[in-house]
Short mmCIF file of C-alpha atoms in Angstrom, two decimals:
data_model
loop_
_atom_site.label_atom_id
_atom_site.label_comp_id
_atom_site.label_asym_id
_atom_site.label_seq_id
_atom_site.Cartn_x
_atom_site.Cartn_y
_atom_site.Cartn_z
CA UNK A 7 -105.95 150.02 -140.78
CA UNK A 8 -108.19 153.20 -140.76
CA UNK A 9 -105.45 155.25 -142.14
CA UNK A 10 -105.02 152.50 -144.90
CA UNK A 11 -108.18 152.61 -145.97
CA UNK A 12 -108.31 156.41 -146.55
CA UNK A 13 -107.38 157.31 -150.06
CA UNK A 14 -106.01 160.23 -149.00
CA UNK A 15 -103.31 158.65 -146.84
CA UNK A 16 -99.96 158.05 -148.30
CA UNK A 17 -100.14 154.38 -147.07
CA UNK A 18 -103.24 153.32 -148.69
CA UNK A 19 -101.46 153.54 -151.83
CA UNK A 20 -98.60 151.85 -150.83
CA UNK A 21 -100.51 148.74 -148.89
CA UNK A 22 -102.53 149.16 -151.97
CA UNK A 23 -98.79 148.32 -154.11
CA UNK A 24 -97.42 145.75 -151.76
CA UNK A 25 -100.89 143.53 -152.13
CA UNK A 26 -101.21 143.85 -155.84
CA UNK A 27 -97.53 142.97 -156.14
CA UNK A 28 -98.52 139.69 -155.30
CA UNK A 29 -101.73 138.83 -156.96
CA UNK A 30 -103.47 139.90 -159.80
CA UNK A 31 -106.29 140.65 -157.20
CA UNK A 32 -106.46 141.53 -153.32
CA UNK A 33 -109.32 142.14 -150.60
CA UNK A 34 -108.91 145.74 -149.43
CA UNK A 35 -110.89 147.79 -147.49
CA UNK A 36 -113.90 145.23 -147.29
CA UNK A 37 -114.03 144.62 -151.06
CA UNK A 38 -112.03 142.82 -154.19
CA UNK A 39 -109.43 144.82 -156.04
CA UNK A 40 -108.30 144.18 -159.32
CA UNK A 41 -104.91 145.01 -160.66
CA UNK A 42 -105.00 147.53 -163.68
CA UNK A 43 -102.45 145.81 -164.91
CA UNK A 44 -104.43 142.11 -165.89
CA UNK A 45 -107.08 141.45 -167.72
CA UNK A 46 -110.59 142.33 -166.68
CA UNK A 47 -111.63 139.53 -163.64
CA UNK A 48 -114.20 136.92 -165.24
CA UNK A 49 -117.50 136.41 -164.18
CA UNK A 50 -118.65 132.60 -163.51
CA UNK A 51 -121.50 131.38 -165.38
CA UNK A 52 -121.63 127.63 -165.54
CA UNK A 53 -121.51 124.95 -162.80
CA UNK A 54 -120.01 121.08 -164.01
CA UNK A 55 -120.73 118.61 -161.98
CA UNK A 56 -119.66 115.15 -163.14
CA UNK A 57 -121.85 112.37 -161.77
CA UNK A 58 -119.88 109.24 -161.82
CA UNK A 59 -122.56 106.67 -160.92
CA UNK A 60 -122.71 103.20 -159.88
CA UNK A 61 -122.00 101.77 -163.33
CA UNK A 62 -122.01 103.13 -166.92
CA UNK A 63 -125.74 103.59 -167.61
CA UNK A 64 -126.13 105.90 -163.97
CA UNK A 65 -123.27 108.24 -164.93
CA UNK A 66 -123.85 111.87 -166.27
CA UNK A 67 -122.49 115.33 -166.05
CA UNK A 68 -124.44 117.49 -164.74
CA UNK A 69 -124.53 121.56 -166.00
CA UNK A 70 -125.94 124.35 -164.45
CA UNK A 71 -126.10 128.31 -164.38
CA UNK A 72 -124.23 130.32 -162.06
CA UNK A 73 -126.48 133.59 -161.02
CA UNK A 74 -123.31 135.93 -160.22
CA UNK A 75 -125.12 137.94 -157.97
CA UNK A 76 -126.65 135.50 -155.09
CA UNK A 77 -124.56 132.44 -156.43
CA UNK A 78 -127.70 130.06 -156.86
CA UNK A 79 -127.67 128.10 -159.43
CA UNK A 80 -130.47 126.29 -162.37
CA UNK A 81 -130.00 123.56 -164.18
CA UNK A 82 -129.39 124.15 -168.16
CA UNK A 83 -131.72 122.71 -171.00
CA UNK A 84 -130.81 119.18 -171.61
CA UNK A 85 -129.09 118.56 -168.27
CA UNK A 86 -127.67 116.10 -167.09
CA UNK A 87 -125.27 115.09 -170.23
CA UNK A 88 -124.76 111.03 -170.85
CA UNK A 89 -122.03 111.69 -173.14
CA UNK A 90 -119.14 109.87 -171.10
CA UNK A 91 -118.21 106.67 -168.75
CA UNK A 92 -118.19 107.45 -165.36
CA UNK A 93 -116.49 110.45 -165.30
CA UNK A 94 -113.95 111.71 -162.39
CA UNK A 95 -112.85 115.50 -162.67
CA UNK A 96 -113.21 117.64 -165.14
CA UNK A 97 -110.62 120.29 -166.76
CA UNK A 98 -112.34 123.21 -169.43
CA UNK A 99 -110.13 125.38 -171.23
CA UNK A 100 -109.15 128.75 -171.22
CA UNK A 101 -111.93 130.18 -173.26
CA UNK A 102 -114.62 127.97 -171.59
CA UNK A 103 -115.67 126.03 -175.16
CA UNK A 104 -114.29 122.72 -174.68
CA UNK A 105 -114.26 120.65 -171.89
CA UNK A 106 -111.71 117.28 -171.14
CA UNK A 107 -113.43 114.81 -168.70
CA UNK A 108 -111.47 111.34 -167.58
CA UNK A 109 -113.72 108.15 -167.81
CA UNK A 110 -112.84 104.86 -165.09
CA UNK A 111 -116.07 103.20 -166.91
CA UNK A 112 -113.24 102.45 -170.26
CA UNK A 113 -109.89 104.54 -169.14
CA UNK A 114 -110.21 107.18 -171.68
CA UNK A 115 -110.50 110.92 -171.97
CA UNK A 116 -113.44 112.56 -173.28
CA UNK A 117 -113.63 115.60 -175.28
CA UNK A 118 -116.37 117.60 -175.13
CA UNK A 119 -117.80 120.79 -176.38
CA UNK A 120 -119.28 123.24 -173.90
CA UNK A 121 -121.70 126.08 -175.64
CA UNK A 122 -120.67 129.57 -174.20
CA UNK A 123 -124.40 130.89 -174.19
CA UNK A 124 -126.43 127.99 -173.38
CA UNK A 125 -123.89 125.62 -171.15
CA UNK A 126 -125.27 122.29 -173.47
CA UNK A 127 -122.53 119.68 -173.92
CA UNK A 128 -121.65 117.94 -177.08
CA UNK A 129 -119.11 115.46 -177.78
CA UNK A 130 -116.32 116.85 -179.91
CA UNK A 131 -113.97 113.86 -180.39
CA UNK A 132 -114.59 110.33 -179.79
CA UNK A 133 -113.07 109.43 -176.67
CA UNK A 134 -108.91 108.34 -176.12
CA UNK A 135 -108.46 105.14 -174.20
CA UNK A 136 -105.23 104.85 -172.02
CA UNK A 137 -103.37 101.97 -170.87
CA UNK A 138 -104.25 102.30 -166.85
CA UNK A 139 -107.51 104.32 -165.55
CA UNK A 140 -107.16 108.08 -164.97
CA UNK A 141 -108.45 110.49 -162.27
CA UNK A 142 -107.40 114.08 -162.22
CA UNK A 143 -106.35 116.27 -165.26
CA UNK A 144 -104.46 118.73 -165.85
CA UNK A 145 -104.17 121.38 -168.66
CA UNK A 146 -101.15 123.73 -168.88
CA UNK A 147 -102.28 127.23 -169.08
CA UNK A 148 -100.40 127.66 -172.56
CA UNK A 149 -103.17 125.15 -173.73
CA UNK A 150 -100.95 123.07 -175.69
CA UNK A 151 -100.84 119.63 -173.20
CA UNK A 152 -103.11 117.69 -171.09
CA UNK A 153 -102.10 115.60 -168.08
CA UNK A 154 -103.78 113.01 -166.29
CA UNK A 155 -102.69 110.90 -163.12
CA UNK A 156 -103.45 107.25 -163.10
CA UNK A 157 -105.48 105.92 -160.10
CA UNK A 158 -104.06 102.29 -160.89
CA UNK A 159 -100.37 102.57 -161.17
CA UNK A 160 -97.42 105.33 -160.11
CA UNK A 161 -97.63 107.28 -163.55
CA UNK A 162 -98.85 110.20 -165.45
CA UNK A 163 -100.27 110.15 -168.91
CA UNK A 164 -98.93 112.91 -171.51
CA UNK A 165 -101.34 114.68 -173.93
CA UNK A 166 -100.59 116.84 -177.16
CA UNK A 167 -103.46 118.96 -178.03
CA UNK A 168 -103.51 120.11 -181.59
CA UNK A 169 -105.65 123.01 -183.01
CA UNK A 170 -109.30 121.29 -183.33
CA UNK A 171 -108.60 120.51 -179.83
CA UNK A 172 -107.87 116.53 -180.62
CA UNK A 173 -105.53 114.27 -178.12
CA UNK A 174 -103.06 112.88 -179.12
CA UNK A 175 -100.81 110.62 -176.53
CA UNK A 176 -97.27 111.42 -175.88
CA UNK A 177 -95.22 108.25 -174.98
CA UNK A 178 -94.01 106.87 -172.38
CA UNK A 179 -95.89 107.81 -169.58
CA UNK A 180 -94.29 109.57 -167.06
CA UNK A 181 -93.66 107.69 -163.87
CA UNK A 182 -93.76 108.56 -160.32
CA UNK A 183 -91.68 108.50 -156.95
CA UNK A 184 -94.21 107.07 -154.95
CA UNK A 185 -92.29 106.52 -152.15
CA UNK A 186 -93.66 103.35 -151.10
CA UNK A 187 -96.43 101.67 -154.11
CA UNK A 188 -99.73 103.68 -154.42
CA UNK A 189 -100.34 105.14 -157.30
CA UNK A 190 -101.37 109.19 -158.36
CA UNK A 191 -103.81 111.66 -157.07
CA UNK A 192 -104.70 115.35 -158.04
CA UNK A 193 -102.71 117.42 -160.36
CA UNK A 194 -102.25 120.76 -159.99
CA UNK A 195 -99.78 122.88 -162.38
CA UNK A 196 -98.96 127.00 -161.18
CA UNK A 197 -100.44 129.71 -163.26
CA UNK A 198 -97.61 130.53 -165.00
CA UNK A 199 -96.85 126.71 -166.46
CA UNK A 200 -93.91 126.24 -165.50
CA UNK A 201 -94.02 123.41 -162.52
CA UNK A 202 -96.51 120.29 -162.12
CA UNK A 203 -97.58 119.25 -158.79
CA UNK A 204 -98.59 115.76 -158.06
CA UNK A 205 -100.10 114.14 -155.01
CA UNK A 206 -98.64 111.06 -154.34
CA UNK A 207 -100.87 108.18 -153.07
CA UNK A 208 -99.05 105.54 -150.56
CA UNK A 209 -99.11 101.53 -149.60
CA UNK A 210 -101.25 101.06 -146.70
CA UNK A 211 -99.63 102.36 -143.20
CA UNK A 212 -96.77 103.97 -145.87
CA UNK A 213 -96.33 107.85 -145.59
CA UNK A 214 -96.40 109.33 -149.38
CA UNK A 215 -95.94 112.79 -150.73
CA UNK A 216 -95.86 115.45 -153.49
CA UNK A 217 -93.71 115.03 -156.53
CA UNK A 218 -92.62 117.92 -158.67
CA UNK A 219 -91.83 118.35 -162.05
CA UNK A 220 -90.66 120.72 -164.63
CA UNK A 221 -92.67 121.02 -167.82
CA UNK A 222 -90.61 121.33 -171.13
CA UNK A 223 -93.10 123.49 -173.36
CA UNK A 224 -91.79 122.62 -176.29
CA UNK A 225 -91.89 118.77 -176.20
CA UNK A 226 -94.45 118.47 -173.17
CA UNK A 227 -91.55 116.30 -171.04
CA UNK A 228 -91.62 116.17 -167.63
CA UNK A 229 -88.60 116.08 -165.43
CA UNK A 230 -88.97 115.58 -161.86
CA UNK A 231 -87.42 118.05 -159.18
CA UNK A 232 -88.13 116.82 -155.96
CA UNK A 233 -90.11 114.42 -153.81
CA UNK A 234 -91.45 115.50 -150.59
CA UNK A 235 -92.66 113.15 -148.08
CA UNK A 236 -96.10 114.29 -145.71
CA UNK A 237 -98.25 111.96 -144.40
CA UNK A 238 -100.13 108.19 -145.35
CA UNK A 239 -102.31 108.83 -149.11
CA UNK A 240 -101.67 112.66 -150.37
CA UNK A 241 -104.61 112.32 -152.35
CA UNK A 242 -105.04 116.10 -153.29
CA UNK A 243 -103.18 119.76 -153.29
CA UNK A 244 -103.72 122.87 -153.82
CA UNK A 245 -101.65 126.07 -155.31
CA UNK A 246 -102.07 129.73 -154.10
CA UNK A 247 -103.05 131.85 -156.85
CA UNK A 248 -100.21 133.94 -156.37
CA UNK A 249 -97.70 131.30 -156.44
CA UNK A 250 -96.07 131.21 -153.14
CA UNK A 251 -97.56 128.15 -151.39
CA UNK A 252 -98.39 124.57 -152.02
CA UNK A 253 -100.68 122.40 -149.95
CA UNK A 254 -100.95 118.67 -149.46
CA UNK A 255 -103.86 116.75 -148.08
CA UNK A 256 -102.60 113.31 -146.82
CA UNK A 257 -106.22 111.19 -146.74
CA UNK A 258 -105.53 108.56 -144.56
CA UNK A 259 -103.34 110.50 -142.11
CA UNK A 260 -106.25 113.12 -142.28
CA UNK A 261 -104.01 116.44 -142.17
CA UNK A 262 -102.66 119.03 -144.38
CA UNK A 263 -99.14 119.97 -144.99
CA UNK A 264 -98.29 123.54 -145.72
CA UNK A 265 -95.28 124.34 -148.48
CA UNK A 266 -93.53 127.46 -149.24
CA UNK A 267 -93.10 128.17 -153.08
CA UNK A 268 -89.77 129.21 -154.69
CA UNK A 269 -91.60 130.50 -157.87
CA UNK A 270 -88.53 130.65 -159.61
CA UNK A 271 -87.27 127.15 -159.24
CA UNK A 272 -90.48 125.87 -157.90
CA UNK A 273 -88.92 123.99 -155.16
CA UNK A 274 -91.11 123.65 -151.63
CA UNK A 275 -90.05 124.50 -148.08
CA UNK A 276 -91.86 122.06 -145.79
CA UNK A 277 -94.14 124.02 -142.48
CA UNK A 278 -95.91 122.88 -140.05
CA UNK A 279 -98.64 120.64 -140.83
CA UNK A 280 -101.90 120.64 -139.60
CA UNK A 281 -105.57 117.89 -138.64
CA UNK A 282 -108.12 118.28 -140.75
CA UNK A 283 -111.41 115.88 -140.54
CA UNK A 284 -112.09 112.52 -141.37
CA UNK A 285 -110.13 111.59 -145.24
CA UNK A 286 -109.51 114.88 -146.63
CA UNK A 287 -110.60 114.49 -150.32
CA UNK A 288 -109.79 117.56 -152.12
CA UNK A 289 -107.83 120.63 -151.52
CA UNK A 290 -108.26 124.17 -152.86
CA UNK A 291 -106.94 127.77 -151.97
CA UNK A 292 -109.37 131.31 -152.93
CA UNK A 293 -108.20 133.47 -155.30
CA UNK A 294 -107.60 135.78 -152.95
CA UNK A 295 -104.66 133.88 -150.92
CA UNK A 296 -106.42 134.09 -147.95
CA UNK A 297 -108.06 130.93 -147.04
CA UNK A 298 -107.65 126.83 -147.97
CA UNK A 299 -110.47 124.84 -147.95
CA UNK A 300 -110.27 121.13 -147.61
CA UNK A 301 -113.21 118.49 -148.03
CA UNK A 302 -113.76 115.85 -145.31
CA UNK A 303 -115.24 113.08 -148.24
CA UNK A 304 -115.27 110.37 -145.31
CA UNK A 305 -118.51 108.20 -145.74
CA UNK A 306 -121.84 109.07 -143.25
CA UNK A 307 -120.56 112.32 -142.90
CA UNK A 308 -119.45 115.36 -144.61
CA UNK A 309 -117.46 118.83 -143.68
CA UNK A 310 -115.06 121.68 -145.07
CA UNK A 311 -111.97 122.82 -142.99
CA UNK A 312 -111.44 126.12 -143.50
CA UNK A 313 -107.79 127.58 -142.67
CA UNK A 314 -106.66 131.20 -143.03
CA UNK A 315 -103.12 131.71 -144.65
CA UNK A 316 -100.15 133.06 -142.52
CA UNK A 317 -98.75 135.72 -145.36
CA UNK A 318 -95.62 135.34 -144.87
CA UNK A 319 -94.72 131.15 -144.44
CA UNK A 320 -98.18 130.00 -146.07
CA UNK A 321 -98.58 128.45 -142.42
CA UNK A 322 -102.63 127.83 -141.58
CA UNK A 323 -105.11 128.43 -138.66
CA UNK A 324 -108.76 127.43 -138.34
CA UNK A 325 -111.55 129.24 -139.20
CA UNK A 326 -113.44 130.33 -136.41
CA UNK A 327 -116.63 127.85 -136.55
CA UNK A 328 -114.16 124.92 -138.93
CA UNK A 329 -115.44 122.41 -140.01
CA UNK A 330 -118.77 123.64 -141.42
CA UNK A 331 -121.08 121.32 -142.07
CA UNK A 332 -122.05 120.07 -145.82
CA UNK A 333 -123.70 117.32 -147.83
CA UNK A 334 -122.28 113.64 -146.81
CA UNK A 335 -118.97 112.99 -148.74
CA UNK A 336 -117.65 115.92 -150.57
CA UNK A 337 -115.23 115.54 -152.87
CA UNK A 338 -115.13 118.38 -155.14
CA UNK A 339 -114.80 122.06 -154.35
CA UNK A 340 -114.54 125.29 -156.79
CA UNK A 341 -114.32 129.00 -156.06
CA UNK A 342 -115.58 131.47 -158.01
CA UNK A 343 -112.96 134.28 -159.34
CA UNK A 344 -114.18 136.88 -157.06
CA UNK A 345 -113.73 134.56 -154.03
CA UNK A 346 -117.40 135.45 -153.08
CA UNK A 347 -118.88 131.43 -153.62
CA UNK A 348 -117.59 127.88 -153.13
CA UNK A 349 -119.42 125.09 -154.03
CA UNK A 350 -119.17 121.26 -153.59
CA UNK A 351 -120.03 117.84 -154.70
CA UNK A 352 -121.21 115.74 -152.12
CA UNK A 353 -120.76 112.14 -153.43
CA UNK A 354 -123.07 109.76 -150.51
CA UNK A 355 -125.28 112.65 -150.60
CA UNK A 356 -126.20 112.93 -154.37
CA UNK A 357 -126.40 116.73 -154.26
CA UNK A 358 -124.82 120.17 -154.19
CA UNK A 359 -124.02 122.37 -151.40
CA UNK A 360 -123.13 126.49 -151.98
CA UNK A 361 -121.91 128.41 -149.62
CA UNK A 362 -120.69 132.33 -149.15
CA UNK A 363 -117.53 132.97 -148.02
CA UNK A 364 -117.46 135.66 -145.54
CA UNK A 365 -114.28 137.97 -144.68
CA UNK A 366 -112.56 135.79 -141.92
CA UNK A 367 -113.58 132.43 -144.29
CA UNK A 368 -116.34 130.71 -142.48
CA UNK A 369 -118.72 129.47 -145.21
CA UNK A 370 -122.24 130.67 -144.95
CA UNK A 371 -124.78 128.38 -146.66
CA UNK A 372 -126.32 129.91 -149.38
CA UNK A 373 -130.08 130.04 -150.25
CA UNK A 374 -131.53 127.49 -152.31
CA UNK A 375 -129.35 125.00 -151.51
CA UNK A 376 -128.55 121.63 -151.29
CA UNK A 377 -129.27 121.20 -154.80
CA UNK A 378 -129.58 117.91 -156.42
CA UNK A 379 -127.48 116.59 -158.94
CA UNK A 380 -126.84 113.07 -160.55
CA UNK A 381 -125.98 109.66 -158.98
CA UNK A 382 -123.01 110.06 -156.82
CA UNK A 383 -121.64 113.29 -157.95
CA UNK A 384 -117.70 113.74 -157.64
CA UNK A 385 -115.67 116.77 -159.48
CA UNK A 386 -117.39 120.22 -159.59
CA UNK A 387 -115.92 123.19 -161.79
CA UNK A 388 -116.86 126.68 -162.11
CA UNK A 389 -116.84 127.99 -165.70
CA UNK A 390 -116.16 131.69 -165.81
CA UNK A 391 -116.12 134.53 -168.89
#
């Protein structure tokens, strides 16, 4: 490792290759790397917190401002927003300016316009009611179609998006393979656009999965490649920046089950799975490829597994010191671009915790925090420029 950390060594250059081959970023030599080949790596600047309350009147979304050097974080002018109806996660769009937020309080999508310099929220459109409740979006990176799973039956809801940045919805819903009832948990598409993941949720005592689909960019149809059974309630996944692995947090059966990507056809290899704590809420992977982090949202307590990645499989190991200790209930998590910060919601708790991540990923609590936010906070989502 000495020798590839000299510049001067003919294999720092080509470690250097092999990593950036990869990723449009790598840690090397006890810092981030960018590829010269992508665009310049944002900076994060907003925090969104969505606050989904005990009833319509409680709920809010919460906005505050990311300092990018010691990751604490104020609360913007006008904060907390009550511009929606109990809103679940939240999905902004590529240039940070509008904002799509699902509402359980009436079963519609809100649209929302996010200022770029001050972080104030506006409504844009007047919200689009569905036919079942929805809980996690998601927004193909081409921009052109919004997704969003239903929490009460085994379906996902199809979006248009047109050029003021209006819904329209695409019929018929797309439905499922639960394999036995449940319904639909987090959605998770890969960078390039080409394959939507979907956590499956599961009858009681049933094991469920993640379904796969193709996306047809044209039309915005889904067609479904595989199912693939883990454990009892996948509730949430996560996909490695760089493509290769999938990961599936089963919330009943409290463990996560590793998948190797075919990026091509974007098929999954199953690996070995591993325990994480008590109902594993929400699953995310750095930027970096290095670590997964998975929120413990049981209730009267509240912890994040870390794992590091095996390279080569996508297989995990603890942290050394997982699970670290947070706010009771998280359910949210979000990384900054520079894998330097993760943040999360901590529903029982009514606040936010921020942590560091250091080089072997245990999470270092941050100064400043727990912060408060609204009544029972749930997604959180960094907002980067």
């Amino acid at each position: 490792m000495k020798n590839d950390c000299d510049p001067n060594h003919p294999s720092y250059i080509q470690t250097l290759t092999i990593l950036l081959g990869v990723s449009d970023s790598a840690y090397f030599c006890g810092k981030v790397v960018q590829s010269p080949f992508v665009k310049k790596l944002k900076i994060p600047r907003f925090l969104i917190v969505t606050n989904v309350g005990l009833n319509s009147a409680t709920s809010s979304i919460s906005v505050f401002r990311i300092n990018p050097n010691t990751g604490e974080i104020s609360q913007v002018s006008g904060s907390p927003f009550q511009l929606t109806d109990r809103p679940r996660f939240s999905a902004t769009n590529s240039t940070g300016t509008v904002v799509y937020v699902p509402n359980i309080g009436n079963k519609s999508i809100s649209v929302l316009n996010l200022n770029p310099e001050t972080g104030s929220l506006s409504l844009k459109h007047s919200d689009l009611v569905l036919s079942s409740t929805p809980y996690s979006l998601a927004l193909d990176p081409n921009g052109k179609y919004l997704f969003a799973s239903s929490e009460q039956n085994p379906e996902i809801h199809r979006m248009a998006i047109d050029s003021s940045d209006q819904l329209t919805i695409l019929t018929p819903a797309m439905p499922t393979s639960n394999p036995s009832g449940g319904s639909v948990g987090r959605l998770s598409f890969d960078s390039k656009g080409k394959h939507l993941y979907v956590g499956l949720t599961s009858a009681p005592g049933n094991n469920a999965g993640i379904q796969v689909f193709s996306l047809d960019s044209s039309t915005g149809s889904l067609s479904s490649i595989n199912v693939y059974v883990t454990g009892i309630n996948n509730l949430s996944l996560g996909i490695s920046a760089n493509g290769q692995f999938v990961y599936g947090s089963n919330y009943t059966s409290e463990n996560v089950f590793p998948f190797l990507r075919d990026v091509n056809t974007g098929t999954l290899s199953i690996q070995t799975s591993i325990s994480a704590g008590v109902a594993p809420g929400y699953t995310i992977v750095d930027p970096l490829n290095r670590f997964v982090y998975v929120a413990n949202s049981g209730t009267g307590q509240g912890t994040i597994s870390a794992y590091s990645i095996q390279p080569t499989n996508g297989t995990l190991a603890p942290v050394n010191g997982s699970p670290f200790s947070t706010g009771f209930s998280p359910i949210g998590l979000s990384i900054d671009p520079s894998g330097k910060y993760l943040y999360s919601s901590n529903t029982e708790g009514g606040n936010i915790a921020g942590f560091s991540i250091s080089e072997n990923g245990a999470l270092i609590p941050l100064a400043g925090f727990p912060v408060t936010a609204g009544t029972s906070p749930f997604s959180i989502e960094i907002v980067s420029y």
